[in-house]
Short mmCIF file of C-alpha atoms and ligand atoms in Angstrom, two decimals:
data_model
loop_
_atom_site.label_atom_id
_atom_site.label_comp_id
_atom_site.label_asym_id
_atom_site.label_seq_id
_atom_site.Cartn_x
_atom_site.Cartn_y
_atom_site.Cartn_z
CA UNK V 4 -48.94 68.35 29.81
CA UNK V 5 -49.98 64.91 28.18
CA UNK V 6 -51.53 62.36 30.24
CA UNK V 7 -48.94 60.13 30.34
CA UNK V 8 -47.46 59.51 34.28
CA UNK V 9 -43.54 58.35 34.84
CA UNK V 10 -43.73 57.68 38.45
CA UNK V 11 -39.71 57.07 39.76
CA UNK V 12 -39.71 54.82 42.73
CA UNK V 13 -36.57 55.63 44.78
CA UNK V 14 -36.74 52.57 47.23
CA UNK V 15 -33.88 52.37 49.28
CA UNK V 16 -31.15 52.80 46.67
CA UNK V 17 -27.95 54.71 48.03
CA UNK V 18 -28.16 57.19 45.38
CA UNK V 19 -31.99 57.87 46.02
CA UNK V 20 -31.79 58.20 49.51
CA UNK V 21 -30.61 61.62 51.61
CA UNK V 22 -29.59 64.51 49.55
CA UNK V 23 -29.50 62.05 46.41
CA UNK V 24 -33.35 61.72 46.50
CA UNK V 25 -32.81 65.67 46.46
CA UNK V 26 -30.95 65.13 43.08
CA UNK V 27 -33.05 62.56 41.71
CA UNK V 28 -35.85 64.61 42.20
CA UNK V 29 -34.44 67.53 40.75
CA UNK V 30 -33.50 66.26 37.67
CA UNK V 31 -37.19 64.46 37.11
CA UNK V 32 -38.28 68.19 37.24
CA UNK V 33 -36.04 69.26 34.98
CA UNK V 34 -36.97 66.54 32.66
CA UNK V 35 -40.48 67.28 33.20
CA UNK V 36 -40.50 70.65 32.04
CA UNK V 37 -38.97 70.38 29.27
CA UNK V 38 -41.09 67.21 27.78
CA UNK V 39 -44.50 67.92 29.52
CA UNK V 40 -44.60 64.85 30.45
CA UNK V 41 -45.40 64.28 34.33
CA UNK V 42 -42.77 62.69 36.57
CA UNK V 43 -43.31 61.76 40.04
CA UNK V 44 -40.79 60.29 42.55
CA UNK V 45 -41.51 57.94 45.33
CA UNK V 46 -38.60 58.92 48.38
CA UNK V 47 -38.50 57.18 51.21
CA UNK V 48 -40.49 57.99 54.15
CA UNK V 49 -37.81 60.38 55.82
CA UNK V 50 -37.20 61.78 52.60
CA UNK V 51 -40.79 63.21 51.31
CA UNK V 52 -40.37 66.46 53.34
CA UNK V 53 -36.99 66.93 52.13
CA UNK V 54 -37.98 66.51 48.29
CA UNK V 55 -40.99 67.75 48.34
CA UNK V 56 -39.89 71.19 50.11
CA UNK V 57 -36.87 71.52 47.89
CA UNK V 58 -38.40 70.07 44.29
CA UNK V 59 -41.92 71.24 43.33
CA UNK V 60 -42.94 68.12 41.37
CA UNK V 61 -45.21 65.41 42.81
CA UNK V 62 -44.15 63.25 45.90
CA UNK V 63 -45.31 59.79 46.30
CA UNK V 64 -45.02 57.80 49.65
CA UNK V 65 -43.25 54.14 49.07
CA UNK V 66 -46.24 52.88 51.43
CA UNK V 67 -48.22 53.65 53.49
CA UNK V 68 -50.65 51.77 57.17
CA UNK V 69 -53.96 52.03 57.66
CA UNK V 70 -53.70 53.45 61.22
CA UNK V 71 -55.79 56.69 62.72
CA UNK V 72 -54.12 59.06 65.27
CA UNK V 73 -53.58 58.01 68.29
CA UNK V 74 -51.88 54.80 69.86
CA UNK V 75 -50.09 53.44 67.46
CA UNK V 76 -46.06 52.92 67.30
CA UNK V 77 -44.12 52.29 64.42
CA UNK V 78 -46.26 53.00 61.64
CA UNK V 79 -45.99 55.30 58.30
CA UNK V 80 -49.24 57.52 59.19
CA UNK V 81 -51.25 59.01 56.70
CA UNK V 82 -51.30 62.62 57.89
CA UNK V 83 -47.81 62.87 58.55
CA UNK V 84 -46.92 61.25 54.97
CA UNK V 85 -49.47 64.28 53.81
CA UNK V 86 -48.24 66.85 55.96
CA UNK V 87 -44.77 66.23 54.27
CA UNK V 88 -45.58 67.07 51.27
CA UNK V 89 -46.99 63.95 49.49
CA UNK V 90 -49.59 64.06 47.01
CA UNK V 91 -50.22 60.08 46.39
CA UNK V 92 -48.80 56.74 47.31
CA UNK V 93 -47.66 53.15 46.49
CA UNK V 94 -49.40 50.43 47.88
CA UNK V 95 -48.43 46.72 47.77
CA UNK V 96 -45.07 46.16 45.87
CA UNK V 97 -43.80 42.87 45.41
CA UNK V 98 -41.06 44.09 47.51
CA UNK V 99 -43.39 45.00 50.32
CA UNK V 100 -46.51 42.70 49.91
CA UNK V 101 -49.74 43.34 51.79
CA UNK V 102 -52.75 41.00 51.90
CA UNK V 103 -55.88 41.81 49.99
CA UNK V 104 -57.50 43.26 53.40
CA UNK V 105 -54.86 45.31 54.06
CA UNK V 106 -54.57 47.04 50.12
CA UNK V 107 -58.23 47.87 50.26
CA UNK V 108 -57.30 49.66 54.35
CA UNK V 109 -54.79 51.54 52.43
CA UNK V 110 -56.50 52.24 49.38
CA UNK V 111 -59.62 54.38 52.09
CA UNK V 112 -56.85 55.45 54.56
CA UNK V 113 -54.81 57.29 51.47
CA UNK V 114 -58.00 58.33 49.75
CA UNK V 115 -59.56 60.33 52.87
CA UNK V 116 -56.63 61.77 53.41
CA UNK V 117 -56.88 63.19 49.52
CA UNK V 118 -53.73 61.30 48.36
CA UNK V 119 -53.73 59.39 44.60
CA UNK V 120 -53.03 55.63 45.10
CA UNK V 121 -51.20 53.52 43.11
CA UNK V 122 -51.73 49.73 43.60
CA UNK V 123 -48.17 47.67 42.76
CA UNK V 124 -49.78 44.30 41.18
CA UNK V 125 -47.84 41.46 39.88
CA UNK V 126 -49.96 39.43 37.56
CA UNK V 127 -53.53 40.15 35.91
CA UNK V 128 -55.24 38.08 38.21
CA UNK V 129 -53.94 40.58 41.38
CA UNK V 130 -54.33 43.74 38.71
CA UNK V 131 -58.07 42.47 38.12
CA UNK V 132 -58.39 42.12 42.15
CA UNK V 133 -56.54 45.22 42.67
CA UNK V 134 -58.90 47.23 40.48
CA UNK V 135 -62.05 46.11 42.22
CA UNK V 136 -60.87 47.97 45.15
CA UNK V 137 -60.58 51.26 43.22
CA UNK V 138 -57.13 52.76 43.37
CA UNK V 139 -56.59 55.77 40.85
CA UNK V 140 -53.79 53.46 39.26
CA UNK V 141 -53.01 49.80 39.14
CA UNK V 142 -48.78 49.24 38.48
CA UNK V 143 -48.69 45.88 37.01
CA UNK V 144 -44.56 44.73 37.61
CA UNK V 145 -44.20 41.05 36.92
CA UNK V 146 -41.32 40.28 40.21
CA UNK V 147 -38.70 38.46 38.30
CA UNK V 148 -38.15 41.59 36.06
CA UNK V 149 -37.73 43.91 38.73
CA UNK V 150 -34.32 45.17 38.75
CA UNK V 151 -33.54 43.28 35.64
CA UNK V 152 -32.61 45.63 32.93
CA UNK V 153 -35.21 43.52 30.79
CA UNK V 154 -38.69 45.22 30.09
CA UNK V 155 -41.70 44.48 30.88
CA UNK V 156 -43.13 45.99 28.02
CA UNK V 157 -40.78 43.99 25.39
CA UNK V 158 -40.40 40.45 27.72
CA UNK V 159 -43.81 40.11 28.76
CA UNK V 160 -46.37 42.46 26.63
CA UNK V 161 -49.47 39.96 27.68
CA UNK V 162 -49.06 41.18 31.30
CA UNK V 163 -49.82 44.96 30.51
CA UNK V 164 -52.21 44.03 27.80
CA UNK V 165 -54.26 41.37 30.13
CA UNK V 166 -53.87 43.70 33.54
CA UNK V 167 -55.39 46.85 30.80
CA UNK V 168 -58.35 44.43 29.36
CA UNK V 169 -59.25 43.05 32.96
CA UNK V 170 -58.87 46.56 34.89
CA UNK V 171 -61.40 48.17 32.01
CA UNK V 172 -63.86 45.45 32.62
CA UNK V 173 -63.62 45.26 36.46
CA UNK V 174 -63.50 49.41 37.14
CA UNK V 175 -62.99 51.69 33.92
CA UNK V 176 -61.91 54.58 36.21
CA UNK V 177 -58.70 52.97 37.34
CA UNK V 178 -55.60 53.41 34.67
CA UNK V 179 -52.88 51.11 34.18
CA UNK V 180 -49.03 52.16 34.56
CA UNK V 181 -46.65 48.76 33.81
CA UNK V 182 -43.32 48.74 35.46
CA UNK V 183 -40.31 46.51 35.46
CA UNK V 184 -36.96 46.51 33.59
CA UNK V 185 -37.70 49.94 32.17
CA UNK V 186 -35.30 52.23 31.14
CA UNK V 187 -35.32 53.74 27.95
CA UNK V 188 -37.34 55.47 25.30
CA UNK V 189 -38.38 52.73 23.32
CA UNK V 190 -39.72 50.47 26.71
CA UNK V 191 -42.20 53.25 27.77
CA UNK V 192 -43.20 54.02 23.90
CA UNK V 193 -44.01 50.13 23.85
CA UNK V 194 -45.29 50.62 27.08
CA UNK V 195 -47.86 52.96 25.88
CA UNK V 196 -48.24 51.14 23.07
CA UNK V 197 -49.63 48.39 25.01
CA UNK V 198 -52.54 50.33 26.75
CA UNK V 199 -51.05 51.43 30.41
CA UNK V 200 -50.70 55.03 30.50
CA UNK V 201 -47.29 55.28 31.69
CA UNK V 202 -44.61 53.19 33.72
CA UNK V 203 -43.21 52.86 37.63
CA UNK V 204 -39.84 52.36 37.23
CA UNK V 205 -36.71 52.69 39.53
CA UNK V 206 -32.76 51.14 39.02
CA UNK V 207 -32.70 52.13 34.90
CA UNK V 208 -32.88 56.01 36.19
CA UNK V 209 -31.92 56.10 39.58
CA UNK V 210 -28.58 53.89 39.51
CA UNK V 211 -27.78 55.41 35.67
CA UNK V 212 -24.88 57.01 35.84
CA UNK V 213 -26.70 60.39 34.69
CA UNK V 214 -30.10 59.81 35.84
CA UNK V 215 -31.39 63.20 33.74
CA UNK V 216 -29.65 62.15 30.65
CA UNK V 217 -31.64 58.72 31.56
CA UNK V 218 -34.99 60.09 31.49
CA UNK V 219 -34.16 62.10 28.59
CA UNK V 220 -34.13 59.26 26.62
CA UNK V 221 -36.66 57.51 28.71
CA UNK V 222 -39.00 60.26 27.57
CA UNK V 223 -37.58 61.01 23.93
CA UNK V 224 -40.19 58.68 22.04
CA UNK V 225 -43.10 59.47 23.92
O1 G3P J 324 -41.53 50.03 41.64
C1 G3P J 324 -40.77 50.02 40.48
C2 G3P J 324 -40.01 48.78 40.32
O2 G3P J 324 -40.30 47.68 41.08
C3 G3P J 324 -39.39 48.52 39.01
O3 G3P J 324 -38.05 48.43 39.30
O4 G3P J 324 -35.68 48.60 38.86
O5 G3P J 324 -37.11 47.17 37.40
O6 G3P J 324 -37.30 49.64 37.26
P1 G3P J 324 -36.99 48.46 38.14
#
């Protein structure tokens, strides 16, 4: 295995969602074996046991709250998100933001509970902040490239380079994934490239119209 990550966030995409997180997942594993190269998914909360129990590859929560057992309603609980079959989670997306207080909450919650954390960031300024709190990863994805089919790693290089120079200063431990408008072979080689040690990505694989042919080539350069 190298150490590069691919972590594919499902969000709440059709095809991701139900039996086509099933899919998704299946062909990340498929993908993953034959490169060596480790690919993650992040399902949706109702779909981590159903992934994870049918696909042995590693099964990230979208999110996750800060809240103990007990009496609390409504919530995405840490030892139910475990007990499903995660083995890390997102935190903070620009699609689901938090506030500072609640990211570092989420950060101790997750890493009691044994679970790798990756902290979405969308500038250096909230990677540099993010890394003081001491997630295993910081995702840097600059918000008006999300979705975009442009990537991060060719449209805004400074991001990934800044977020990698300010997260080695503030807390070597923490690695740096980039994430936004990636799709192919050539975004995650320039990706690497650039420092991060892999990407977050989501609509370039999961709304392809064959998402394993899609991280074939995603992976092809690496
Ligand atoms: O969390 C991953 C994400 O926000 C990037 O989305 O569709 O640009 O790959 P996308």
């Amino acid at each position: 295995m190298s150490s590069t990550l691919i972590v594919l966030n499902l969000k709440t995409y059709l095809e991701g969602t139900g039996e086509g997180a099933v899919k998704v997942a299946q062909a990340c594993k498929e993908v993953a074996d034959d490169s060596g190269i480790e690919i993650g998914v992040a399902p949706q909360f109702c779909d981590i046991y159903r992934v994870a129990s049918q696909v042995d590859l590693p099964v990230y929560s979208q999110s996750l709250d800060p809240v103990g057992a007990g009496s609390f309603t409504g919530h995405a609980f840490v030892q139910s998100i475990k007990d499903a079959g995660a083995v890390g989670t997102l935190i903070n997306h620009s699609e689901c933001r938090l506030t500072l207080a609640n990211i570092d909450a989420s950060i101790t919650t997750a890493k009691n509970a044994a679970l790798k954390t990756i902290v979405c960031t969308n500038n250096v300024a909230t990677s540099a902040a993010a890394a003081a709190l001491g997630p295993d990863y910081v995702a840097v994805e600059p918000p008006e490239l999300i979705g975009s089919g442009i990537p991060v790693s060719k449209a805004d290089p400074g991001v990934v380079t800044g977020s990698v120079d300010a997260v080695k200063r503030i807390n070597p431990a923490v690695q740096v994934l980039c994430g936004a408008g990636i799709s192919k072979g050539e975004d995650l080689a320039a990706a690497l490239e650039l420092g991060s040690v892999g990407v977050l990505l989501a609509s370039g694989i999961v709304k392809a119209a064959n998402p394993k042919a899609a991280l074939e080539d995603l992976v092809s350069k690496v």
